[in-house]
Amino acid sequence: MPTPEAGEARIIIETGLDRRIAEIIEPVLVGMGFKLVRARLMNQNGLTLQVMAERNDGTMTVTDCEEVSMAISPVLDVEDPVDKAYHLEVSSPGIDRPMVRKSDFARWQGHIVKCETSILVDNRKRFRGKITEVDMDGFTLERDQVAYGEEPRVKIPFNTLSEAKLILTDDLIRDALRADKLAKAEAANQNDEDSEA
């Protein structure tokens, strides 16, 4: 089963201009101890470049967002991948987050995901259900709606995914809050150890 690690490559990546932007900013984020989740240029409030990032432990504070914004702005200005004026928006992935790394599926096993594949898997391209198993090649989904003639479980290879996102449920909120609390406690303990050394 995949475990989260610094430098783990994303399995779902951008295309076109979004990909160029991601290639420019990802090394900056990694150097700061963050992981890029997604970069997307959207026609929102004029033109908005949305950058989703998080620390390796899955946390992302408002201060972190400000630091990332200040670090990637000058790099984007120099590289100038967007030929129009745009607004930069840096945020955490949120609770109903995009799933972009194998470790995301392992971390959120037991929760409901909605995903789309680039090729037919079990005669479909769109799936929704609970992640029941994860290995290096893919994950097993227990469908929440089974059509006639379909198996209740389907194995989805990671290399077929084009998009995946967690679905907001009470269980997900509870587990996300618990994970965030644990990560903050671990960070506080680490800071205490660092200051004592």
PDB file of C-alpha atoms in Angstrom, residues 128-195:
ATOM      1  CA  ARG A 128     -18.590   6.798  -7.432  1.00  0.00           C
ATOM      2  CA  GLY A 129     -18.167   4.715  -4.310  1.00  0.00           C
ATOM      3  CA  LYS A 130     -16.116   3.855  -1.258  1.00  0.00           C
ATOM      4  CA  ILE A 131     -12.384   3.166  -1.551  1.00  0.00           C
ATOM      5  CA  THR A 132     -12.021  -0.311  -0.025  1.00  0.00           C
ATOM      6  CA  GLU A 133      -8.494  -1.370  -1.038  1.00  0.00           C
ATOM      7  CA  VAL A 134      -5.393   0.367  -2.369  1.00  0.00           C
ATOM      8  CA  ASP A 135      -2.196  -1.074  -3.834  1.00  0.00           C
ATOM      9  CA  MET A 136       0.629   0.271  -5.991  1.00  0.00           C
ATOM     10  CA  ASP A 137      -1.337  -0.204  -9.231  1.00  0.00           C
ATOM     11  CA  GLY A 138      -4.797   1.032  -8.317  1.00  0.00           C
ATOM     12  CA  PHE A 139      -7.698   0.940  -5.928  1.00  0.00           C
ATOM     13  CA  THR A 140     -10.887  -1.020  -5.436  1.00  0.00           C
ATOM     14  CA  LEU A 141     -14.116   0.909  -5.325  1.00  0.00           C
ATOM     15  CA  GLU A 142     -17.328  -0.381  -3.759  1.00  0.00           C
ATOM     16  CA  ARG A 143     -19.967   1.309  -5.911  1.00  0.00           C
ATOM     17  CA  ASP A 144     -22.741   3.145  -4.110  1.00  0.00           C
ATOM     18  CA  GLN A 145     -25.098   2.528  -7.050  1.00  0.00           C
ATOM     19  CA  VAL A 146     -24.795  -0.756  -8.915  1.00  0.00           C
ATOM     20  CA  ALA A 147     -26.441  -1.027 -12.335  1.00  0.00           C
ATOM     21  CA  TYR A 148     -27.948  -4.298 -13.513  1.00  0.00           C
ATOM     22  CA  GLY A 149     -25.206  -6.740 -14.521  1.00  0.00           C
ATOM     23  CA  GLU A 150     -22.404  -4.796 -12.801  1.00  0.00           C
ATOM     24  CA  GLU A 151     -20.218  -6.115 -10.030  1.00  0.00           C
ATOM     25  CA  PRO A 152     -20.539  -4.143  -6.765  1.00  0.00           C
ATOM     26  CA  ARG A 153     -16.747  -3.732  -6.657  1.00  0.00           C
ATOM     27  CA  VAL A 154     -14.476  -2.510  -9.420  1.00  0.00           C
ATOM     28  CA  LYS A 155     -10.681  -2.252  -9.537  1.00  0.00           C
ATOM     29  CA  ILE A 156      -9.560   1.064 -11.051  1.00  0.00           C
ATOM     30  CA  PRO A 157      -5.937   1.240 -12.227  1.00  0.00           C
ATOM     31  CA  PHE A 158      -4.188   4.506 -11.300  1.00  0.00           C
ATOM     32  CA  ASN A 159      -2.895   4.890 -14.861  1.00  0.00           C
ATOM     33  CA  THR A 160      -6.468   5.209 -16.204  1.00  0.00           C
ATOM     34  CA  LEU A 161      -7.526   8.089 -13.915  1.00  0.00           C
ATOM     35  CA  SER A 162      -8.201  11.501 -15.403  1.00  0.00           C
ATOM     36  CA  GLU A 163      -9.913  13.014 -12.356  1.00  0.00           C
ATOM     37  CA  ALA A 164     -10.776  12.002  -8.785  1.00  0.00           C
ATOM     38  CA  LYS A 165     -12.293  13.878  -5.873  1.00  0.00           C
ATOM     39  CA  LEU A 166     -13.440  13.048  -2.355  1.00  0.00           C
ATOM     40  CA  ILE A 167     -17.160  13.448  -1.697  1.00  0.00           C
ATOM     41  CA  LEU A 168     -18.133  15.429   1.396  1.00  0.00           C
ATOM     42  CA  THR A 169     -19.750  13.215   4.066  1.00  0.00           C
ATOM     43  CA  ASP A 170     -20.076  13.436   7.849  1.00  0.00           C
ATOM     44  CA  ASP A 171     -17.498  10.625   8.181  1.00  0.00           C
ATOM     45  CA  LEU A 172     -15.058  12.500   5.950  1.00  0.00           C
ATOM     46  CA  ILE A 173     -15.449  15.724   7.957  1.00  0.00           C
ATOM     47  CA  ARG A 174     -14.859  13.824  11.217  1.00  0.00           C
ATOM     48  CA  ASP A 175     -11.766  12.018   9.899  1.00  0.00           C
ATOM     49  CA  ALA A 176     -10.339  15.156   8.236  1.00  0.00           C
ATOM     50  CA  LEU A 177     -10.686  17.140  11.463  1.00  0.00           C
ATOM     51  CA  ARG A 178      -9.068  14.302  13.432  1.00  0.00           C
ATOM     52  CA  ALA A 179      -6.156  14.066  10.936  1.00  0.00           C
ATOM     53  CA  ASP A 180      -5.656  17.850  11.042  1.00  0.00           C
ATOM     54  CA  LYS A 181      -5.646  17.841  14.857  1.00  0.00           C
ATOM     55  CA  LEU A 182      -3.071  15.015  14.918  1.00  0.00           C
ATOM     56  CA  ALA A 183      -0.835  16.757  12.354  1.00  0.00           C
ATOM     57  CA  LYS A 184      -0.934  19.998  14.374  1.00  0.00           C
ATOM     58  CA  ALA A 185      -0.110  18.137  17.594  1.00  0.00           C
ATOM     59  CA  GLU A 186       2.832  16.382  15.899  1.00  0.00           C
ATOM     60  CA  ALA A 187       4.080  19.726  14.524  1.00  0.00           C
ATOM     61  CA  ALA A 188       3.833  21.298  17.998  1.00  0.00           C
ATOM     62  CA  ASN A 189       5.755  18.358  19.527  1.00  0.00           C
ATOM     63  CA  GLN A 190       8.420  18.687  16.815  1.00  0.00           C
ATOM     64  CA  ASN A 191       8.747  22.420  17.547  1.00  0.00           C
ATOM     65  CA  ASP A 192       9.105  21.696  21.283  1.00  0.00           C
ATOM     66  CA  GLU A 193      11.866  19.159  20.561  1.00  0.00           C
ATOM     67  CA  ASP A 194      13.627  21.594  18.206  1.00  0.00           C
ATOM     68  CA  SER A 195      13.591  24.403  20.784  1.00  0.00           C
TER      69      SER A 195
END
